[in-house]
């Protein structure tokens, strides 16, 4: 590792006499450095990496180098980074860098048999604009400082890194301190500005100000309020979709004051009297006080003493039904101590009046935190798996009279009524808080949820075991449905070269395959490296099947070809850069798939840094799709405890996806033309949902995923155009569902990190049923 002036290496040495270079080893496989010209700081050079004298790869020197920027050397963008494959570095003796097409050395050659010293420089962080007033980024673990944020070089706020995030350096993964902040609201004035960031000690994080523009209520509404330029509203709408605005959760009180559902004049009072059933006897007066403040004037209420958490005397409930509530059109069930929002009964009544197909409607709720803070739990449209494992909608819900009377004949707890009345297309979710919850005794509640879920599964003819699991904010149980072990599964693993990746993958998944009587099928896509070919040849002796699919890498086509060769009932798509952490992951996924209406099951995937890489897929983020919970470490419960319980989502990644072969065939497999590399798994899941199937994510199947270790990242220059085309195709085919993911609240932000902010403004307050998506498939070639 050295810095040297170049001027004697070539006859035209004077031309290069002012060059400053550095070349260093950052870690085992990552090499970095910089090149700049003191006489011409605006010039950029290309560098070539050589392994034992042979050209290996090249790069433009345009990465940000903090130390150079702090020294006032140009814009600081003179750095480069190379990542050398592990098998190459293992056999290499000398790594060196030279100016491309010039041949002059950059720094000094590095011996591979010498331990990597501490690099003289590295990026200490990054910040990017994600839309509206929100910015995200990371700070190196070894920088223990707060960040000063500047607008037009004037300090406006100080940010403290919170949590952790995954950071990719070359092909390696590490953990960085997460930066996530929103600027003050007065910057949402439509003016283009530039944001800079530096540590308290003065070290720059970015080379040049990050340009941003934000509008108070979004560009589309801003244009509409101006009363002109109607032709531009479509472009304003697209701007808001691509760069959505949001605010942090801790601003919920002010957000709630600013945005609230538009409640029409009470038209249903005379037609729909509400009956409110409070279960328990704690803080009943507070609940009654909230009822007396209701906009919906016609109501009656009863407080039923509770046994345990929410069990009640059903005969007392029926007496109320036939007495004071004899004229009620619908019943509202909640715990005593629940503080109903003043428009709660009115909004419930309006749903029943406007949606004749609705039998049950539940709303969002608020939970108290320390120091008087209030946090929103913004739910999804109906999710059966989450209802069984968490009873999430049971804390304040309304049921039509006929259905409530029927349920009260046998149900004797909140959970039994809620789970007993739900039916996918007749259950609606009402965005926006309808109540503030009292404290929940999760231990007592969990026991009742176990009983309610067992009763539901037995009533629907499903053999299953239901057991308590670690609870968080809400109670939690784990459902294990019976599996027909006569049905077999094939684990399909596409691969090309990278023998060490494939070997580790197979070694870690074999125990689960043996436990579930599954077979493994390796699909080789034009491997050429000798060690890979040798390893593939040896797999046959281990009773692992290998087939060959030649040609350019087309993930969809490779998997389609593999499924054609499979004769088992189930198929499990698995990337070759995935490693299992235990032997039970596949059995867990099979327990979920055994429900006949489940179309696909996805697993919880981690980066090697233990940051969550996949917690389900959320549609709509930046008018595309994003993995949920990339901002959480393993062990974090997730928003609303979603990383602790199985739940449904619109899609899961095919890096580890289990489904039935007959369902794969029924939807036409993966789309090789429209989605050859990216989004084919999302398209596949949406096609399954179109058939009425559920997509389930389970946190109990947990594996490590290196993500694109074998094929590279979509952000690489040679892949950006292809990725952009496939993303445009996703928007064209599934644009309507991207704008309204039923499993993601319209009150939550749609910037790059789902479940981490509130939408500004909310996208909708309308009641939602969970209905199958409808595609708009453009013709091939369009």
XYZ file of C-alpha atoms in Angstrom:
782
model
C 0.000 0.000 0.000
C 1.662 3.259 -1.088
C 1.239 6.661 -2.675
C 3.664 7.610 -5.424
C 4.141 10.147 -8.158
C 4.332 8.704 -11.670
C 6.639 10.392 -14.136
C 9.440 8.068 -15.065
C 7.570 5.085 -16.413
C 6.978 6.305 -19.967
C 8.779 8.462 -22.508
C 6.022 11.077 -22.191
C 6.565 11.202 -18.426
C 5.852 14.911 -18.130
C 2.218 14.244 -18.957
C 1.838 12.056 -15.857
C 4.195 13.793 -13.434
C 1.354 15.372 -11.481
C -0.574 12.135 -10.912
C -1.165 10.981 -7.354
C -2.124 7.340 -6.854
C -2.802 4.870 -4.096
C -3.525 1.142 -4.132
C -4.398 -0.842 -1.019
C -6.042 -4.011 0.180
C -9.229 -3.401 2.128
C -9.947 -7.015 3.113
C -9.289 -10.520 1.788
C -10.918 -9.985 -1.608
C -11.400 -6.226 -1.890
C -8.778 -3.851 -3.294
C -9.197 -0.106 -3.491
C -7.351 3.055 -4.321
C -7.492 6.366 -6.118
C -5.949 8.280 -8.998
C -6.089 12.035 -9.484
C -4.162 14.670 -11.383
C -3.093 17.647 -9.286
C -2.833 19.748 -12.418
C -6.267 18.728 -13.751
C -8.639 17.649 -10.930
C -11.542 17.381 -13.359
C -9.956 14.520 -15.293
C -10.999 10.919 -14.649
C -8.791 7.875 -15.233
C -9.569 4.203 -15.779
C -7.644 1.558 -13.849
C -7.003 -2.058 -14.783
C -6.505 -4.773 -12.149
C -3.977 -7.507 -12.917
C -3.747 -10.885 -11.187
C -0.285 -12.424 -11.562
C 0.315 -10.166 -14.552
C -2.928 -11.044 -16.362
C -5.711 -8.447 -16.824
C -8.673 -9.307 -14.582
C -11.079 -6.328 -14.636
C -11.155 -2.568 -15.057
C -12.936 0.374 -13.441
C -13.422 4.105 -13.853
C -12.005 6.114 -10.951
C -15.148 7.945 -9.862
C -15.881 6.710 -6.329
C -16.022 9.240 -3.521
C -12.920 9.387 -1.285
C -13.678 11.207 1.958
C -10.075 12.144 2.733
C -9.519 13.704 -0.699
C -12.770 15.678 -0.513
C -11.872 16.933 2.973
C -8.474 18.009 1.623
C -10.224 20.106 -1.019
C -9.032 18.005 -3.939
C -11.666 18.433 -6.640
C -14.988 16.780 -5.860
C -13.308 13.845 -4.139
C -14.520 11.345 -6.772
C -11.246 9.679 -7.698
C -11.603 6.264 -6.046
C -11.982 2.734 -7.358
C -12.793 -0.628 -5.790
C -12.264 -4.143 -7.139
C -13.594 -7.362 -5.695
C -11.697 -10.500 -6.648
C -13.482 -13.857 -6.513
C -12.429 -15.979 -3.574
C -11.152 -18.847 -5.681
C -9.015 -16.446 -7.711
C -7.465 -14.773 -4.680
C -6.772 -18.184 -3.135
C -4.382 -19.110 -5.948
C -2.983 -15.638 -6.756
C 0.488 -14.419 -5.812
C 0.525 -10.756 -6.874
C -2.312 -8.233 -7.356
C -1.470 -4.941 -9.032
C -3.235 -1.977 -10.596
C -2.226 0.014 -13.683
C -3.669 2.902 -15.629
C -5.782 1.391 -18.398
C -4.330 1.836 -21.914
C -1.297 3.544 -20.399
C 0.303 0.806 -18.342
C 1.732 3.020 -15.610
C 1.537 1.432 -12.156
C -0.969 2.654 -9.584
C 0.589 2.376 -6.159
C 2.701 -0.694 -5.468
C 1.876 -4.351 -6.229
C 0.348 -6.297 -3.334
C 1.485 -9.781 -2.312
C -1.432 -12.090 -1.550
C 0.512 -14.139 0.999
C 0.835 -11.107 3.268
C -2.017 -10.370 5.658
C -4.136 -7.443 4.548
C -3.080 -4.269 6.416
C -5.546 -1.619 7.432
C -6.506 0.370 4.372
C -5.438 4.017 4.286
C -8.865 5.127 3.155
C -12.361 3.862 2.692
C -15.821 5.312 2.298
C -17.152 6.234 5.694
C -20.763 6.503 4.628
C -23.390 7.424 2.100
C -26.645 9.388 2.005
C -29.289 9.330 -0.729
C -32.649 11.015 -1.265
C -35.523 8.529 -1.302
C -38.392 10.961 -1.922
C -40.210 13.807 -0.222
C -38.204 14.990 2.770
C -36.710 11.579 3.561
C -33.058 10.577 3.230
C -31.385 7.253 3.999
C -27.830 6.029 4.176
C -25.178 4.412 6.306
C -22.160 5.291 8.403
C -19.166 3.061 8.939
C -19.172 1.175 12.234
C -15.823 2.668 13.198
C -17.117 6.252 12.968
C -18.746 6.981 16.329
C -20.111 10.425 15.569
C -23.386 12.177 14.877
C -24.069 13.616 11.425
C -24.592 17.298 10.713
C -27.036 18.006 7.878
C -26.619 21.176 5.838
C -28.836 22.885 3.252
C -27.066 25.468 1.083
C -24.063 24.911 3.397
C -26.078 26.036 6.426
C -26.586 23.532 9.282
C -30.247 22.638 9.770
C -30.202 19.548 12.002
C -28.073 16.868 13.614
C -28.808 13.205 12.986
C -27.858 10.281 15.215
C -27.392 6.949 13.391
C -29.886 4.375 14.663
C -30.041 0.667 14.018
C -28.025 -1.249 11.462
C -28.079 -1.845 7.749
C -26.311 -4.059 5.245
C -23.407 -2.518 3.320
C -21.946 -4.110 0.201
C -18.265 -3.570 -0.553
C -17.440 -5.334 -3.756
C -18.831 -8.822 -3.276
C -18.457 -8.728 0.499
C -21.166 -7.731 2.955
C -20.799 -5.853 6.190
C -22.862 -3.990 8.742
C -23.104 -0.209 8.800
C -24.868 2.135 11.186
C -28.169 3.130 9.626
C -28.911 6.769 8.801
C -32.604 7.593 8.310
C -34.077 11.063 8.723
C -36.690 13.532 7.473
C -36.023 17.230 6.976
C -38.318 19.776 8.678
C -41.631 20.317 6.898
C -40.897 23.891 5.793
C -38.525 22.512 3.156
C -41.541 20.987 1.318
C -42.113 24.164 -0.679
C -41.394 23.030 -4.249
C -37.912 24.582 -4.412
C -34.944 22.528 -5.601
C -32.239 22.445 -2.952
C -28.985 20.644 -2.236
C -28.250 18.662 0.941
C -24.766 18.080 2.319
C -23.673 15.945 5.262
C -20.590 15.731 7.428
C -19.591 14.206 10.729
C -19.378 16.459 13.766
C -15.595 16.405 13.359
C -15.995 17.723 9.804
C -15.513 14.621 7.606
C -17.684 14.716 4.464
C -20.069 11.870 3.656
C -20.966 12.925 0.121
C -18.933 14.509 -2.643
C -21.475 17.054 -3.763
C -24.867 18.256 -2.514
C -27.736 15.807 -3.051
C -30.443 17.589 -5.028
C -34.026 17.195 -3.804
C -37.435 18.795 -4.159
C -40.527 18.216 -2.023
C -44.121 19.407 -2.133
C -46.355 19.859 0.882
C -49.112 17.544 -0.376
C -47.386 15.920 -3.335
C -46.825 17.346 -6.802
C -50.129 16.072 -8.203
C -52.213 17.822 -5.529
C -50.023 20.930 -5.781
C -50.759 21.162 -9.504
C -54.468 20.501 -8.883
C -54.672 23.207 -6.223
C -53.150 25.734 -8.613
C -56.285 25.283 -10.718
C -54.466 24.970 -14.033
C -52.158 22.758 -16.046
C -54.532 19.793 -15.830
C -52.490 18.183 -18.601
C -49.536 18.036 -16.187
C -51.350 16.231 -13.375
C -50.451 12.825 -14.826
C -46.775 13.699 -14.679
C -47.275 14.971 -11.150
C -48.906 11.685 -10.216
C -45.996 9.704 -11.658
C -43.504 11.901 -9.782
C -45.316 11.156 -6.516
C -45.293 7.423 -7.273
C -41.596 7.280 -8.109
C -40.497 9.583 -5.291
C -43.178 9.260 -2.596
C -43.133 11.553 0.402
C -43.285 10.348 3.997
C -42.826 11.434 7.603
C -41.409 9.452 10.555
C -43.650 7.546 12.954
C -42.774 9.796 15.871
C -44.695 12.632 14.171
C -47.905 10.573 14.251
C -49.848 13.009 16.464
C -49.267 15.997 14.159
C -49.758 13.781 11.077
C -53.111 12.640 12.485
C -54.202 16.228 13.139
C -53.327 17.175 9.595
C -54.811 14.170 7.825
C -58.033 12.474 8.786
C -60.622 10.455 6.881
C -63.320 12.480 5.212
C -66.523 11.449 6.941
C -69.695 12.378 5.025
C -72.681 13.774 6.923
C -74.263 11.098 9.092
C -76.830 9.524 6.788
C -77.049 6.120 8.412
C -77.973 7.047 12.007
C -81.680 6.403 11.534
C -81.039 3.158 9.715
C -78.178 1.581 11.654
C -78.002 1.549 15.397
C -74.692 0.308 16.754
C -74.361 -2.105 19.678
C -71.024 -1.942 21.484
C -69.814 -4.930 23.498
C -67.050 -4.060 25.980
C -65.336 -7.118 27.412
C -63.910 -6.695 30.889
C -64.515 -4.237 33.695
C -61.315 -2.152 33.721
C -61.576 1.535 32.739
C -65.137 1.079 31.489
C -65.922 4.738 32.252
C -63.245 5.865 29.797
C -64.729 3.707 27.065
C -68.229 5.021 27.759
C -66.906 8.589 27.688
C -65.485 7.949 24.188
C -68.874 6.529 23.138
C -70.676 9.626 24.342
C -68.438 11.703 22.048
C -69.358 9.682 18.958
C -70.637 11.403 15.824
C -72.862 8.379 15.285
C -75.697 9.138 17.691
C -77.569 5.822 17.787
C -75.831 3.263 19.981
C -76.240 1.024 22.996
C -73.479 -0.619 25.001
C -72.862 -3.381 27.498
C -69.870 -4.298 29.657
C -69.426 -8.048 30.069
C -67.192 -9.293 32.905
C -64.148 -11.123 31.533
C -62.588 -14.385 32.574
C -58.916 -14.481 31.715
C -58.180 -11.996 28.926
C -61.376 -11.674 26.891
C -63.574 -14.665 27.656
C -67.109 -13.751 28.586
C -70.451 -15.300 29.488
C -72.142 -15.892 26.139
C -75.583 -16.081 27.782
C -75.140 -12.513 29.081
C -74.132 -11.449 25.585
C -77.222 -13.056 24.059
C -79.385 -11.341 26.666
C -77.984 -7.996 25.497
C -78.583 -8.967 21.859
C -82.264 -9.707 22.533
C -82.733 -6.765 24.913
C -81.133 -3.321 24.607
C -79.538 -4.234 21.271
C -82.651 -5.688 19.685
C -82.750 -2.943 17.047
C -79.015 -2.790 16.357
C -77.845 -3.292 12.780
C -74.262 -4.139 13.711
C -72.158 -4.994 16.754
C -68.772 -3.558 17.730
C -66.515 -5.731 19.889
C -63.547 -4.424 21.895
C -61.863 -4.599 25.295
C -63.000 -2.398 28.149
C -60.658 0.541 28.423
C -60.615 0.944 24.646
C -60.927 4.610 23.663
C -62.931 4.779 20.441
C -62.128 7.497 17.917
C -65.017 9.952 17.694
C -65.803 8.862 14.132
C -65.367 5.097 14.725
C -69.045 4.076 14.845
C -69.899 6.395 11.961
C -67.167 4.924 9.785
C -68.226 1.354 10.627
C -71.860 2.223 9.780
C -70.799 3.794 6.472
C -68.896 0.653 5.463
C -71.918 -1.556 6.028
C -74.123 0.936 4.157
C -71.788 1.221 1.138
C -70.545 -2.392 0.988
C -73.480 -4.826 1.058
C -71.046 -7.744 0.704
C -69.229 -6.857 3.933
C -70.001 -8.926 7.044
C -67.059 -7.855 9.228
C -64.862 -4.769 9.244
C -61.849 -4.056 11.464
C -59.859 -0.850 11.772
C -56.364 0.266 12.622
C -55.529 0.908 16.274
C -53.153 2.966 18.381
C -50.878 1.652 21.109
C -49.314 3.641 23.915
C -45.567 3.908 24.384
C -43.496 5.549 27.083
C -43.693 9.255 27.938
C -47.230 9.531 26.616
C -46.272 8.719 23.040
C -48.814 7.035 20.756
C -47.915 4.788 17.831
C -50.157 3.558 15.023
C -50.672 -0.069 14.053
C -51.700 0.246 10.399
C -52.997 -3.142 9.295
C -53.328 -4.831 5.921
C -56.468 -6.006 4.177
C -57.618 -9.358 5.520
C -54.788 -11.809 6.183
C -55.934 -15.259 7.363
C -52.477 -16.527 8.339
C -51.816 -13.487 10.503
C -55.300 -13.687 11.989
C -54.621 -17.269 13.103
C -51.141 -16.504 14.459
C -51.757 -13.050 15.940
C -55.496 -12.300 15.983
C -54.442 -8.872 14.746
C -57.890 -7.485 13.830
C -59.689 -8.690 16.963
C -59.121 -5.605 19.108
C -61.779 -3.344 17.580
C -64.075 -4.737 14.889
C -67.690 -4.561 13.778
C -69.952 -7.393 12.588
C -73.370 -7.300 10.909
C -76.163 -8.335 13.238
C -76.995 -11.664 11.567
C -73.384 -12.836 11.631
C -72.802 -11.606 15.178
C -75.887 -13.378 16.527
C -74.758 -16.605 14.863
C -71.223 -16.282 16.282
C -72.412 -15.598 19.819
C -74.165 -18.973 19.937
C -70.787 -20.644 20.410
C -68.037 -18.008 20.666
C -67.016 -16.809 24.090
C -63.908 -14.627 23.513
C -62.840 -11.751 21.279
C -60.635 -14.061 19.222
C -63.357 -16.673 18.729
C -65.799 -14.052 17.463
C -63.262 -12.403 15.145
C -61.779 -15.594 13.676
C -65.187 -17.272 13.591
C -66.733 -14.473 11.506
C -63.985 -13.819 8.987
C -64.418 -14.770 5.361
C -61.908 -13.442 2.852
C -64.114 -11.569 0.400
C -66.636 -10.482 3.056
C -64.056 -9.113 5.534
C -62.992 -5.495 5.107
C -60.182 -3.405 6.546
C -60.793 0.261 7.382
C -57.573 2.345 7.137
C -57.111 4.815 9.963
C -57.265 4.412 13.702
C -60.674 3.547 15.127
C -59.480 3.073 18.708
C -56.654 3.416 21.199
C -56.009 0.090 22.907
C -55.604 -0.561 26.614
C -52.645 -2.602 27.793
C -52.828 -6.200 26.551
C -51.903 -9.093 28.843
C -50.153 -11.056 26.077
C -49.691 -14.156 28.228
C -53.421 -14.562 28.943
C -54.303 -13.436 25.423
C -52.003 -16.022 23.846
C -53.780 -18.908 25.586
C -57.137 -17.699 24.248
C -55.722 -17.215 20.744
C -54.430 -20.800 20.765
C -57.943 -22.048 21.555
C -59.624 -19.821 18.943
C -57.205 -20.813 16.156
C -57.541 -24.503 17.018
C -61.330 -24.216 16.915
C -61.267 -22.485 13.524
C -58.927 -25.064 11.976
C -60.988 -27.959 13.359
C -64.201 -26.395 12.089
C -62.708 -26.069 8.578
C -61.488 -29.669 8.596
C -57.756 -28.886 8.921
C -55.636 -31.111 11.128
C -53.085 -28.874 12.829
C -51.106 -28.248 15.978
C -51.259 -24.730 17.479
C -48.736 -23.752 20.118
C -47.781 -20.515 21.900
C -44.738 -18.645 20.672
C -42.773 -15.657 21.948
C -45.099 -12.671 22.006
C -44.241 -9.057 21.327
C -46.625 -6.145 21.142
C -49.463 -8.588 20.405
C -49.959 -12.257 21.391
C -48.535 -14.856 19.028
C -48.991 -18.550 18.245
C -47.482 -20.953 15.731
C -49.670 -23.066 13.464
C -48.318 -26.387 12.170
C -50.711 -28.032 9.734
C -50.449 -31.748 9.088
C -48.423 -32.698 5.990
C -48.936 -35.658 3.689
C -45.370 -36.971 3.671
C -46.201 -39.220 0.716
C -46.031 -36.054 -1.389
C -42.436 -35.428 -2.429
C -40.537 -32.203 -3.028
C -37.722 -31.331 -5.435
C -35.284 -28.576 -4.464
C -34.221 -26.823 -7.686
C -30.846 -25.052 -7.546
C -29.670 -23.164 -10.675
C -25.899 -22.613 -10.871
C -23.074 -21.410 -13.080
C -19.447 -21.881 -12.002
C -18.814 -20.727 -8.384
C -18.344 -24.294 -7.139
C -17.648 -23.127 -3.581
C -21.059 -21.419 -3.393
C -22.937 -24.446 -4.671
C -21.030 -26.822 -2.411
C -21.829 -24.826 0.701
C -25.469 -24.497 -0.352
C -25.907 -28.252 -0.863
C -24.049 -29.163 2.325
C -26.351 -26.985 4.424
C -29.674 -27.954 2.796
C -29.059 -31.711 2.597
C -30.153 -32.402 6.202
C -33.532 -30.749 5.569
C -33.884 -32.671 2.299
C -33.254 -35.967 4.092
C -35.676 -35.059 6.880
C -38.505 -34.358 4.406
C -37.633 -37.039 1.833
C -36.909 -34.334 -0.760
C -34.621 -34.685 -3.762
C -32.157 -32.087 -5.047
C -31.902 -31.093 -8.701
C -28.952 -28.905 -9.733
C -29.470 -26.992 -12.989
C -26.143 -26.082 -14.581
C -26.216 -23.061 -16.870
C -23.062 -23.257 -19.007
C -20.433 -23.690 -16.297
C -16.886 -23.555 -17.674
C -14.563 -23.451 -14.666
C -12.759 -26.792 -14.158
C -13.449 -27.010 -10.425
C -17.158 -26.390 -11.037
C -17.325 -29.063 -13.731
C -15.512 -31.534 -11.479
C -17.853 -30.827 -8.587
C -20.959 -31.221 -10.749
C -19.696 -34.536 -12.068
C -19.174 -35.797 -8.530
C -22.719 -34.919 -7.421
C -24.209 -37.857 -9.314
C -22.445 -40.221 -6.955
C -24.174 -38.467 -4.048
C -27.604 -39.167 -5.556
C -28.072 -35.533 -6.517
C -29.443 -35.042 -10.017
C -27.766 -32.615 -12.409
C -29.200 -31.320 -15.674
C -27.697 -28.852 -18.119
C -29.455 -25.801 -19.578
C -27.169 -24.060 -22.047
C -27.285 -20.458 -23.212
C -27.286 -16.949 -21.721
C -28.424 -16.570 -18.141
C -32.239 -16.438 -18.058
C -33.409 -17.268 -14.547
C -37.017 -17.818 -15.612
C -36.120 -20.107 -18.527
C -33.696 -22.133 -16.392
C -36.317 -22.792 -13.734
C -39.007 -23.562 -16.308
C -36.727 -26.146 -17.912
C -36.001 -27.654 -14.495
C -39.684 -27.969 -13.581
C -40.284 -29.817 -16.880
C -37.884 -32.501 -15.603
C -39.530 -32.825 -12.191
C -42.134 -35.464 -11.312
C -42.666 -34.567 -7.628
C -45.736 -32.878 -6.169
C -43.882 -29.834 -4.839
C -40.987 -27.711 -6.064
C -38.701 -25.503 -3.996
C -36.731 -22.883 -5.906
C -33.437 -22.185 -4.151
C -30.545 -19.923 -5.179
C -27.065 -21.382 -5.086
C -25.933 -18.514 -2.821
C -28.347 -19.537 -0.047
C -27.196 -21.403 3.056
C -29.485 -23.074 5.585
C -29.098 -22.295 9.275
C -30.921 -25.376 10.590
C -32.505 -28.645 9.460
C -36.149 -27.647 9.904
C -36.637 -24.881 7.335
C -38.178 -27.071 4.622
C -40.553 -28.877 7.006
C -41.781 -25.484 8.227
C -42.481 -24.357 4.665
C -44.310 -27.620 3.913
C -46.532 -27.114 6.981
C -47.578 -23.780 5.482
C -48.062 -25.145 1.972
C -50.320 -27.934 3.221
C -53.214 -25.450 3.391
C -54.950 -26.051 0.047
C -55.459 -22.342 -0.668
C -51.772 -21.462 -0.190
C -50.025 -20.977 -3.517
C -46.445 -20.235 -2.420
C -44.392 -20.008 0.770
C -41.347 -17.798 1.285
C -38.637 -17.867 3.942
C -36.924 -15.305 6.111
C -33.543 -14.595 4.519
C -30.591 -12.872 6.162
C -27.430 -11.330 4.799
C -24.238 -12.758 6.326
C -24.212 -9.629 8.499
C -27.475 -10.853 10.152
C -29.413 -7.943 8.669
C -32.755 -9.129 7.257
C -32.547 -9.436 3.476
C -36.095 -10.692 2.850
C -39.127 -10.447 5.101
C -41.683 -10.703 2.313
C -42.210 -8.376 -0.651
C -44.125 -5.088 -0.504
C -45.538 -3.712 -3.732
C -45.556 -0.033 -4.599
C -42.271 1.133 -3.075
C -41.028 3.757 -5.559
C -43.705 2.374 -7.931
C -41.922 -0.967 -7.968
C -41.393 -3.634 -5.301
C -39.143 -3.930 -2.263
C -38.156 -6.538 0.290
C -39.592 -5.758 3.701
C -37.487 -5.175 6.821
C -34.086 -4.573 5.226
C -33.619 -2.086 8.076
C -33.890 -4.755 10.813
C -31.431 -7.160 12.386
C -32.310 -10.807 12.952
C -34.290 -11.037 16.186
C -36.091 -7.729 15.674
C -39.878 -8.321 15.877
C -40.568 -5.996 12.939
C -43.402 -3.500 12.557
C -46.504 -4.933 14.219
C -44.472 -8.067 15.113
C -44.516 -9.137 11.445
C -41.101 -10.808 11.761
C -42.396 -12.959 14.624
C -45.487 -14.513 13.027
C -46.334 -16.063 9.673
C -48.381 -13.742 7.498
C -49.477 -13.235 3.923
C -47.923 -10.842 1.436
C -48.342 -10.123 -2.252
C -45.111 -11.903 -3.209
C -42.009 -13.641 -1.880
C -38.572 -14.016 -3.415
C -37.722 -17.076 -5.513
C -34.351 -17.228 -3.772
C -36.239 -19.663 -1.518
C -39.816 -20.355 -2.628
C -41.922 -23.484 -2.164
C -45.026 -24.248 -4.230
C -46.954 -27.076 -5.874
C -45.895 -28.122 -9.350
C -49.507 -28.184 -10.547
C -49.945 -24.540 -9.530
C -46.739 -23.604 -11.347
C -48.068 -25.250 -14.491
C -51.508 -23.703 -14.048
C -50.112 -20.147 -14.203
C -47.773 -20.894 -17.102
C -44.569 -20.986 -15.057
C -42.194 -18.045 -15.001
C -42.347 -15.460 -17.794
C -39.127 -15.956 -19.770
C -39.805 -13.066 -22.154
C -41.038 -10.226 -19.954
C -39.109 -11.103 -16.780
C -36.036 -13.200 -17.679
C -33.923 -12.077 -14.684
C -35.795 -9.766 -12.324
C -39.371 -9.657 -11.014
C -40.238 -13.132 -12.373
C -40.938 -14.273 -8.807
C -43.222 -11.297 -8.166
C -45.050 -11.949 -11.439
C -45.363 -15.638 -10.516
C -46.840 -14.859 -7.091
C -49.297 -12.330 -8.491
C -50.467 -14.892 -11.051
C -51.042 -17.321 -8.178
C -53.007 -14.685 -6.296
C -55.023 -14.069 -9.446
C -56.206 -17.686 -9.056
C -57.265 -16.966 -5.475
C -54.169 -18.460 -3.837
C -52.518 -17.054 -0.723
C -48.794 -16.222 -0.559
C -47.357 -16.877 2.916
C -44.125 -15.651 4.480
C -42.853 -17.607 7.464
C -40.145 -16.337 9.842
C -39.643 -19.888 11.107
C -37.772 -20.943 7.958
C -34.556 -18.940 8.212
C -31.598 -19.048 5.817
C -28.643 -16.865 4.787
C -28.667 -15.295 1.303
C -25.664 -13.613 -0.284
C -28.033 -12.023 -2.880
C -26.661 -12.013 -6.419
C -23.261 -13.330 -5.349
C -23.224 -15.660 -8.325
C -24.636 -13.436 -11.076
C -23.802 -9.906 -9.878
C -25.964 -6.958 -8.966
C -28.609 -5.256 -11.089
C -26.957 -1.893 -10.380
C -23.910 -2.877 -12.432
C -23.694 -0.725 -15.585
C -24.119 -3.639 -17.992
C -27.328 -4.736 -16.238
C -29.085 -1.414 -15.627
C -30.816 -1.256 -19.008
C -32.162 -4.800 -18.726
C -33.320 -4.209 -15.155
C -35.014 -0.970 -16.188
C -36.899 -2.719 -18.975
C -38.149 -5.453 -16.652
C -39.152 -2.887 -14.055
C -41.084 -0.948 -16.707
C -42.806 -4.207 -17.684
C -43.778 -4.842 -14.047
C -45.321 -1.372 -13.890
C -47.135 -1.899 -17.169
C -48.556 -5.331 -16.279
C -49.242 -4.956 -12.565
C -49.423 -1.171 -12.169
C -52.838 -1.194 -10.481
C -51.762 -3.553 -7.714
C -48.457 -1.690 -7.322
C -50.553 1.332 -6.406
C -52.650 -0.589 -3.886
C -50.959 -3.611 -2.301
C -53.685 -5.170 -0.109
C -51.031 -6.350 2.352
C -49.618 -2.857 2.886
C -51.542 -0.003 4.449
C -52.230 3.101 2.325
C -51.248 5.094 5.404
C -47.648 3.812 5.349
C -44.825 5.345 3.331
C -43.916 3.951 -0.077
C -40.293 5.021 -0.155
C -37.504 2.483 -0.309
C -37.878 1.024 3.220
C -41.375 -0.405 3.807
C -42.988 -0.283 7.273
C -40.707 2.561 8.385
C -42.732 5.763 7.888
C -46.148 7.356 7.384
C -47.350 8.329 3.910
C -47.515 12.079 3.230
C -50.315 12.432 2.320
C -52.212 9.133 2.930
C -53.104 7.410 -0.324
C -56.613 6.323 0.670
C -59.051 5.992 3.571
C -61.444 3.728 1.696
C -62.433 0.320 3.159
C -60.552 -2.536 1.503
C -61.367 -6.170 0.788
C -58.586 -8.565 -0.177
C -59.468 -9.347 -3.793
C -57.380 -11.128 -6.482
C -55.210 -8.790 -8.585
C -56.043 -8.130 -12.230
C -53.147 -7.711 -14.707
C -52.938 -5.555 -17.810
C -50.430 -7.487 -19.882
C -48.997 -5.459 -22.782
C -48.226 -7.305 -26.019
C -44.809 -8.921 -26.291
C -42.341 -6.376 -27.620
C -44.221 -3.357 -26.296
